[in-house]
Coordinates of N, CA, C and O in Angstrom, one line a residue:
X1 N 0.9 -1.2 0.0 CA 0.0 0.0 0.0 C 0.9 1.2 0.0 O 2.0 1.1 0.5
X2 N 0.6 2.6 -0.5 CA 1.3 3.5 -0.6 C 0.6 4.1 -0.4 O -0.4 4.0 -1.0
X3 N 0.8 5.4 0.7 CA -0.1 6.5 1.5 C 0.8 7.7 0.7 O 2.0 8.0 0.9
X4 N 0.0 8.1 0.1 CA 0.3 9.7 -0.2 C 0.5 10.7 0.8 O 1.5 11.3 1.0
X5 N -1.0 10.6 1.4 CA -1.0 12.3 2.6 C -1.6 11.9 3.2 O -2.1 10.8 3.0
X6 N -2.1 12.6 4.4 CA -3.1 12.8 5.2 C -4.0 13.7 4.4 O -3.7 14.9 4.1
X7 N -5.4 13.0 4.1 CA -6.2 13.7 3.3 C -7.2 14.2 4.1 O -7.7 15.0 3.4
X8 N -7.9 14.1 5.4 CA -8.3 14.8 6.2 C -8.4 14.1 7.4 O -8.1 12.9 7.7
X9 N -8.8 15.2 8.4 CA -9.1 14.5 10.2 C -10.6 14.7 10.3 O -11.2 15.7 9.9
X10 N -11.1 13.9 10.7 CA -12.5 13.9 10.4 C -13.0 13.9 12.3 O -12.6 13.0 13.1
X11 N -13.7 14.9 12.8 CA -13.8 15.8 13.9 C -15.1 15.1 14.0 O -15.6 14.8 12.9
X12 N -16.0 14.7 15.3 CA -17.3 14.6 15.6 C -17.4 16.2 16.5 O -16.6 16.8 17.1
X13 N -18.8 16.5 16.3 CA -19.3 17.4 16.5 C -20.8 17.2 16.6 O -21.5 16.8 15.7
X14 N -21.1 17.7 17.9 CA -22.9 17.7 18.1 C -23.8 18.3 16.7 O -24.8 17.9 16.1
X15 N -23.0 19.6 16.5 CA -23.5 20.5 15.9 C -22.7 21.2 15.0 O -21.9 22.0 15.6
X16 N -22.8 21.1 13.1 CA -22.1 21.9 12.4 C -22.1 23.4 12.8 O -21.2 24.1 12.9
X17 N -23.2 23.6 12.9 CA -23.5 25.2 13.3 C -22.9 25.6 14.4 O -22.3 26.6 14.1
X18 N -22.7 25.3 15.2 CA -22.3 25.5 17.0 C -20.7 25.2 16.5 O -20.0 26.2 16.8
X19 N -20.1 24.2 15.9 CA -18.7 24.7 15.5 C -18.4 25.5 14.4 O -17.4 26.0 14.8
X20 N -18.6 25.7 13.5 CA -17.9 26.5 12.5 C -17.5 27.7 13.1 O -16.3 27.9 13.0
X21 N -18.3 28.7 13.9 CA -17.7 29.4 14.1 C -16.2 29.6 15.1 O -15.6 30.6 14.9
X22 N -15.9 28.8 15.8 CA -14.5 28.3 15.8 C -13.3 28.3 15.0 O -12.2 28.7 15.3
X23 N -13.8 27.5 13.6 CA -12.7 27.4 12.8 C -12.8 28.3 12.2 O -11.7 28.9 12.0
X24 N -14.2 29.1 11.5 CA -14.0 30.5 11.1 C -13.4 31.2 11.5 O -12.3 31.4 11.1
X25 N -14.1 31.9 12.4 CA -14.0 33.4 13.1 C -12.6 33.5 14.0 O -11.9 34.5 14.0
X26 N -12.3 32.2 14.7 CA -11.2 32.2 15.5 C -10.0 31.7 14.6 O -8.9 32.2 14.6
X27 N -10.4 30.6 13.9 CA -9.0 30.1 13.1 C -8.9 30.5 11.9 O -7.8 30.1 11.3
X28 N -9.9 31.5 11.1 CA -10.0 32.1 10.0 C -10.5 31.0 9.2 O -10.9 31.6 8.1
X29 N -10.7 29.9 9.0 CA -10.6 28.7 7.9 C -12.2 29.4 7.5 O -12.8 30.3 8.0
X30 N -12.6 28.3 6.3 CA -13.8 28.9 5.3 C -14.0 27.6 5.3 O -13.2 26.7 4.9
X31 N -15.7 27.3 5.9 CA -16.4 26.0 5.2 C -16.7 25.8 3.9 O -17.9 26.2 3.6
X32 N -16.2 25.3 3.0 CA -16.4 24.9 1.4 C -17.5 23.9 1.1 O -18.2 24.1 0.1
X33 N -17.6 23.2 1.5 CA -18.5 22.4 1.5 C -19.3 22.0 2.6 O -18.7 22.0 3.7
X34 N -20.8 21.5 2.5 CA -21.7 20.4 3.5 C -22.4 19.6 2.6 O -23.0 20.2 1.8
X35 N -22.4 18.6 2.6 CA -22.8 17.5 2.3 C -23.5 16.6 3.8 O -23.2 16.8 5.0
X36 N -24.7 15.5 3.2 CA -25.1 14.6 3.8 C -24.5 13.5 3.3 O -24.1 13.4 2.2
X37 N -24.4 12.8 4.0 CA -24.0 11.0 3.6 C -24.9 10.4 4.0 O -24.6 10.3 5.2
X38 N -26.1 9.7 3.9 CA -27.2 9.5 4.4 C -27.2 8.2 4.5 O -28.2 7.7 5.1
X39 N -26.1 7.1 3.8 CA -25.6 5.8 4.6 C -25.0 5.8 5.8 O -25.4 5.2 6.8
X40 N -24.0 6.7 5.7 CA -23.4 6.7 7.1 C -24.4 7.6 8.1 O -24.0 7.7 9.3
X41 N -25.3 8.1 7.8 CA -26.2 8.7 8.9 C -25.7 10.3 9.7 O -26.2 10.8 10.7
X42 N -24.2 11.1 8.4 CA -23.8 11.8 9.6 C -24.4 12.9 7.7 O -24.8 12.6 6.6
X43 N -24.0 14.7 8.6 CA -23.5 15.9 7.8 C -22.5 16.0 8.0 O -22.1 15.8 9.1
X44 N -21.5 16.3 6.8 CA -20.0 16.8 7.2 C -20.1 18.6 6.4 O -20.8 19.3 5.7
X45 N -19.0 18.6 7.2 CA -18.8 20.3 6.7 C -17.0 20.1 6.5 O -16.3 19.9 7.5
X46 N -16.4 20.2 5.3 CA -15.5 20.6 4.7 C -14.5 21.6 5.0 O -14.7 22.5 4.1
X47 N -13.2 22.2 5.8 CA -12.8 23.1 6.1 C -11.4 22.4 5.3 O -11.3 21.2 5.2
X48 N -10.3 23.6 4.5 CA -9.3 23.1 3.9 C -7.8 24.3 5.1 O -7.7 25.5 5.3
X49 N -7.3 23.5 5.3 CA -6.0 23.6 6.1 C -4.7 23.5 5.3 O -4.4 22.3 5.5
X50 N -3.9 24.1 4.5 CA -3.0 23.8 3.6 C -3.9 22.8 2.9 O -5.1 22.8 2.6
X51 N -2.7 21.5 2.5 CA -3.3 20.3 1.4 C -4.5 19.3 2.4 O -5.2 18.3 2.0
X52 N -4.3 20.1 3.8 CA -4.9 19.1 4.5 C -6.5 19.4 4.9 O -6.7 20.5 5.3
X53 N -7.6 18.6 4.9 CA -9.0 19.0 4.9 C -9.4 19.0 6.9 O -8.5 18.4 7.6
X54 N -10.1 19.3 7.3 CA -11.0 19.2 8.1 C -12.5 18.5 8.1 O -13.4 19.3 7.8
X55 N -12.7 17.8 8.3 CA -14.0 16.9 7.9 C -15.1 17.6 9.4 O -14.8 17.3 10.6
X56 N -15.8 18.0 9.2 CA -16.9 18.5 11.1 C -17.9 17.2 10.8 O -18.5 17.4 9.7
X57 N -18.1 16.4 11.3 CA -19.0 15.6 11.1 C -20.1 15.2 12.3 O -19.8 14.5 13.3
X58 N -21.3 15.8 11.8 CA -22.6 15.9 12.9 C -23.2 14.9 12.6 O -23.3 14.5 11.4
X59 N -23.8 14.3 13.8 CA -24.6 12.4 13.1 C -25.9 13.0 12.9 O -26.2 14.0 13.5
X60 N -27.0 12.2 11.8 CA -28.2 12.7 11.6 C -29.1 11.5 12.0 O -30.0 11.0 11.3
X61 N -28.9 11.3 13.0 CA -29.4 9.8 13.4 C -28.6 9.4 14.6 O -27.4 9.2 14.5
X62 N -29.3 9.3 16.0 CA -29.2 8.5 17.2 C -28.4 6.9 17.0 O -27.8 6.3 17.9
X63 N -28.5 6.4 15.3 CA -28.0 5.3 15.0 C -26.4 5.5 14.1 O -25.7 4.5 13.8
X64 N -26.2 6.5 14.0 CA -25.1 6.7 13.4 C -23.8 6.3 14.1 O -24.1 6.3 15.3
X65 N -22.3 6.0 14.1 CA -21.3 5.5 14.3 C -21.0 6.4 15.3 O -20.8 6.2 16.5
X66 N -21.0 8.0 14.3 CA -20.6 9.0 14.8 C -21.3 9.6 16.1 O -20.6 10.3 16.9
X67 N -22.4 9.4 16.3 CA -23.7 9.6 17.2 C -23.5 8.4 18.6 O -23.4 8.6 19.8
X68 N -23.4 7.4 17.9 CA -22.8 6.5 19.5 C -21.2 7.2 20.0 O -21.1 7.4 21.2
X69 N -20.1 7.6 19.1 CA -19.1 7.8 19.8 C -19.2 8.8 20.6 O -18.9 8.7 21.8
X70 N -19.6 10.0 20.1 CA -20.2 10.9 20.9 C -20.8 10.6 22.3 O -20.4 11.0 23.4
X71 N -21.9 9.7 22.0 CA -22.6 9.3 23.5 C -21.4 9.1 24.7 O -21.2 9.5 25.8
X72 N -20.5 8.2 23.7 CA -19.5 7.3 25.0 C -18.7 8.8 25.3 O -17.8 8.6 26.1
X73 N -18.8 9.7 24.9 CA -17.5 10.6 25.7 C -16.9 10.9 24.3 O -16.1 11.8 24.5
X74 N -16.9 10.6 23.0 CA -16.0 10.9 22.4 C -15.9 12.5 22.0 O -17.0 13.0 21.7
X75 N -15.0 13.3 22.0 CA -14.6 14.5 21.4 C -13.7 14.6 20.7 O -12.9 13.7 20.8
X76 N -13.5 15.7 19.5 CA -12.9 15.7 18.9 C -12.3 15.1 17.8 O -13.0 14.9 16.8
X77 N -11.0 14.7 17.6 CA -10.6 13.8 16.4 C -11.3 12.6 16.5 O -11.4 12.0 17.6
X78 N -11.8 12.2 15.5 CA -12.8 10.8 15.1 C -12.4 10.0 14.1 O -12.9 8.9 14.0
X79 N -11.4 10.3 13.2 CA -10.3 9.5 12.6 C -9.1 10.3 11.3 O -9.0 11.5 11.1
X80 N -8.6 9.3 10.9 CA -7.5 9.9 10.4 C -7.5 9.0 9.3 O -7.5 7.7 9.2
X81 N -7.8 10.3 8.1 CA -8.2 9.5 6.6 C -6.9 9.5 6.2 O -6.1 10.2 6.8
X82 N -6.4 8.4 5.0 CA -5.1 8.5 4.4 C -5.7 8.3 3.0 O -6.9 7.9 2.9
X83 N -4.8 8.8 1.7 CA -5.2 8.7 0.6 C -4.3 7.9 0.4 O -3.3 8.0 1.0
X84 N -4.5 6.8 -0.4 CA -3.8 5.5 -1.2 C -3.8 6.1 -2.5 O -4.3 7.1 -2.9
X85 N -3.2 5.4 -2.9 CA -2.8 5.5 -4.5 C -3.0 4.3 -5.4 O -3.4 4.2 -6.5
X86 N -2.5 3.5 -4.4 CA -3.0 1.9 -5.0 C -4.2 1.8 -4.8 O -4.4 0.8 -5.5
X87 N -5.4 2.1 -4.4 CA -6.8 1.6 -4.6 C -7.1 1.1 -3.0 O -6.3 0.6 -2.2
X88 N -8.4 1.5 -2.7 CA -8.8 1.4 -1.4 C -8.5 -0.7 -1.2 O -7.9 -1.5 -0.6
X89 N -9.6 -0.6 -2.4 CA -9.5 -2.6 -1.9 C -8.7 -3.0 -2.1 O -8.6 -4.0 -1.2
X90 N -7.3 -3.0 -3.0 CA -6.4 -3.3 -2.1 C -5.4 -3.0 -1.5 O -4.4 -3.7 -1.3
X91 N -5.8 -1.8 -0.9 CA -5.3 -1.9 0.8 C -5.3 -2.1 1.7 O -4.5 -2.0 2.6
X92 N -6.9 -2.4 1.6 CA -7.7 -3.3 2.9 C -7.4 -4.9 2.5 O -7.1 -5.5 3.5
X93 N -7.5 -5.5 1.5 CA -6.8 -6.4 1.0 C -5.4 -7.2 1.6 O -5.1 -8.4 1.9
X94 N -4.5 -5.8 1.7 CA -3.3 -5.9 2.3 C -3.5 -5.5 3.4 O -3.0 -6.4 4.1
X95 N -3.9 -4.7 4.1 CA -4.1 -4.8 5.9 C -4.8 -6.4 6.2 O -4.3 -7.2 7.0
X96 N -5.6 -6.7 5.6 CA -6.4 -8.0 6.4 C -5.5 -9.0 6.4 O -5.4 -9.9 7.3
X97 N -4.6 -8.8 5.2 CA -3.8 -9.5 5.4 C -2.3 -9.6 5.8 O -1.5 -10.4 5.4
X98 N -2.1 -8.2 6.9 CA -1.5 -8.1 7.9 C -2.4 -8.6 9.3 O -2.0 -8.3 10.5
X99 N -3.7 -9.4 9.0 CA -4.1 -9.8 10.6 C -4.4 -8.6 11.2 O -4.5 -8.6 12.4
X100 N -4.6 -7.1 10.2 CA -5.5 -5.9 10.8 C -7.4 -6.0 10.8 O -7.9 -6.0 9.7
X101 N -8.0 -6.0 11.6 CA -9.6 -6.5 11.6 C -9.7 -5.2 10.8 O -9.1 -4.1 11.0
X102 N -10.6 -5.6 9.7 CA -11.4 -4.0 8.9 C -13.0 -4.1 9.1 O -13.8 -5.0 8.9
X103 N -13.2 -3.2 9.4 CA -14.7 -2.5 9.8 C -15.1 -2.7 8.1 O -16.1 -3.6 8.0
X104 N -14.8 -2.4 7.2 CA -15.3 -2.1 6.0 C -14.6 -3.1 5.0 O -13.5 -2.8 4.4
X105 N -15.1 -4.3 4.8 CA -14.8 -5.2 3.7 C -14.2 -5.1 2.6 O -13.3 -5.8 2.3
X106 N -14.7 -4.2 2.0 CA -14.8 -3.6 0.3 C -15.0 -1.8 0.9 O -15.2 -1.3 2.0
X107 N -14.9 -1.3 -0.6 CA -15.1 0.0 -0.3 C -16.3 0.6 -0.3 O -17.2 -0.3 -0.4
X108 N -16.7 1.6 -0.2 CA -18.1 2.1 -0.2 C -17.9 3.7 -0.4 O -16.9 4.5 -0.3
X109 N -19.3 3.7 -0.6 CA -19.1 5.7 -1.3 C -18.8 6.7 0.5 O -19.1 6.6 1.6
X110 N -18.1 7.3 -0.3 CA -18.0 8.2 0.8 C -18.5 10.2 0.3 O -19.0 10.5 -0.7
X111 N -18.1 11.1 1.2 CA -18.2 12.2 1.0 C -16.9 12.5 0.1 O -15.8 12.0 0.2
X112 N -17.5 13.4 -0.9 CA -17.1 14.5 -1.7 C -15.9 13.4 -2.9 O -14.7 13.2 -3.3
X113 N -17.2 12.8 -3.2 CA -17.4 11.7 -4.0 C -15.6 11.1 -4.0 O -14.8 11.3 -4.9
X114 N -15.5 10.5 -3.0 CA -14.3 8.9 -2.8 C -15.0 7.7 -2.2 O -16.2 7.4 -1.7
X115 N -14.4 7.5 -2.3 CA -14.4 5.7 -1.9 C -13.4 5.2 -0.8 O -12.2 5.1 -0.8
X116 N -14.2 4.8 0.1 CA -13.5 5.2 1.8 C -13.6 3.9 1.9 O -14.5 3.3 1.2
X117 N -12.7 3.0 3.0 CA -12.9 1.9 3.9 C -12.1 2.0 5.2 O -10.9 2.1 5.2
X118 N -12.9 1.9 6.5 CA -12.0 1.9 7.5 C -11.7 0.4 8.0 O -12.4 -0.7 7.8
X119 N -10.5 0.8 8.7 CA -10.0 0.1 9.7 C -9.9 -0.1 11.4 O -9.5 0.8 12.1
X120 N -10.3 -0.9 11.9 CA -10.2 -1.0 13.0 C -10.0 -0.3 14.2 O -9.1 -1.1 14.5
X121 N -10.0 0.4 15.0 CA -9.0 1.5 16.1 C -8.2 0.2 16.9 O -7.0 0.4 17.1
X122 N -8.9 -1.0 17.4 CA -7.6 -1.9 18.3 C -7.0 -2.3 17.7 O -6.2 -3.0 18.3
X123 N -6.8 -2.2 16.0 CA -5.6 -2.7 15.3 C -4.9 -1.7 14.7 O -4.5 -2.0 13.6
X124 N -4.7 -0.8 14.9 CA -4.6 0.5 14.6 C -3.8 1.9 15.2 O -3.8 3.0 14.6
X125 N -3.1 1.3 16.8 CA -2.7 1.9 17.9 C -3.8 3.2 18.2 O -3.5 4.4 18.4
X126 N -5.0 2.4 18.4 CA -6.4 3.1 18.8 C -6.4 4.4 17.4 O -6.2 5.6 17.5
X127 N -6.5 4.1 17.0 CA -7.0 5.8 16.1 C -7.7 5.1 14.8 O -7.1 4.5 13.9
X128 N -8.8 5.3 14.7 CA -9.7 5.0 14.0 C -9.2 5.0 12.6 O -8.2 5.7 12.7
X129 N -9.5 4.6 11.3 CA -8.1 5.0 10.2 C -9.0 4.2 9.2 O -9.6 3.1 9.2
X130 N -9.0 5.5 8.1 CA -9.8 5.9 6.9 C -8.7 5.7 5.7 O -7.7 6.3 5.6
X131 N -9.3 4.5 4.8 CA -8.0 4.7 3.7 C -9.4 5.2 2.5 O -10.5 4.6 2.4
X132 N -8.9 6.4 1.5 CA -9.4 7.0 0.7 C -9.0 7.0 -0.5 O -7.8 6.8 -0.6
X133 N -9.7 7.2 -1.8 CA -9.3 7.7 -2.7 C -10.4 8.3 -3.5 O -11.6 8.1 -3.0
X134 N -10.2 9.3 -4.8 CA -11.5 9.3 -5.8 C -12.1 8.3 -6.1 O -11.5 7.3 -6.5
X135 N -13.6 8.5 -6.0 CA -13.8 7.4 -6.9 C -13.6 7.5 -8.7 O -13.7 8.6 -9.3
X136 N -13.4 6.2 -9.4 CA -13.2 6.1 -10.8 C -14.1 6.6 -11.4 O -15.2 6.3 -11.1
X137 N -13.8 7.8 -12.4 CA -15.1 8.2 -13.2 C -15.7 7.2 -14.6 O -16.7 7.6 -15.2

């Protein structure tokens, strides 16, 4: 597998509204995008940091991933996307078969149209871990 960048940090938040102004007003950044993901049950709001993104992700659903981590205490960073180059499947392909557990089998659509699959946090030295790319037009 070959990781390019850190393509974004993807932040849980109760409320897009209730943070932007944060990264606005205080950090200067500019939300570019919101989008729904309405599989994964959350809103994200897009902030760009150098080459590096900001993901704000509000759950739209009591059932969402992001909406339980929240419950348990979670704040702030909620995972750490990487861009591949080789292709999401197989680099989950190649983690599974480092004996890393993947949350995500195959890939699946994600925001601001890629193709995301995570990994594990207890295989992962706890940090939840997003491998990304475009999807193929």
């Amino acid at each position: 597998m070959k990781i390019s960048r850190i393509d974004h940090l993807g932040i849980g938040v109760q409320s897009i509204e209730a943070a932007l102004p944060f990264f606005e007003n205080v950090l200067g950044l500019k939300c570019y995008a919101v989008e729904e993901v309405a599989d994964q049950k959350v809103k994200t709001a897009f902030l760009k940091v150098g080459e590096v993104k900001l993901e704000l992700l509000e759950p739209t659903s009591p059932e969402s991933s992001v909406a339980k981590w929240l419950e348990k205490g979670g704040k702030g960073v909620h995972h750490v996307a990487f861009a591949v180059e080789d292709g999401v499947a197989e680099a989950l392909v190649e983690c599974e078969g480092k004996e890393i557990r993947l949350i995500d089998k195959a890939p699946r659509p994600g925001a601001e149209n890629m193709m995301i699959g995570f990994l594990h946090p207890k295989f992962t030295a706890g940090v939840l871990t997003e491998l990304c790319e475009p999807k193929k037009q």
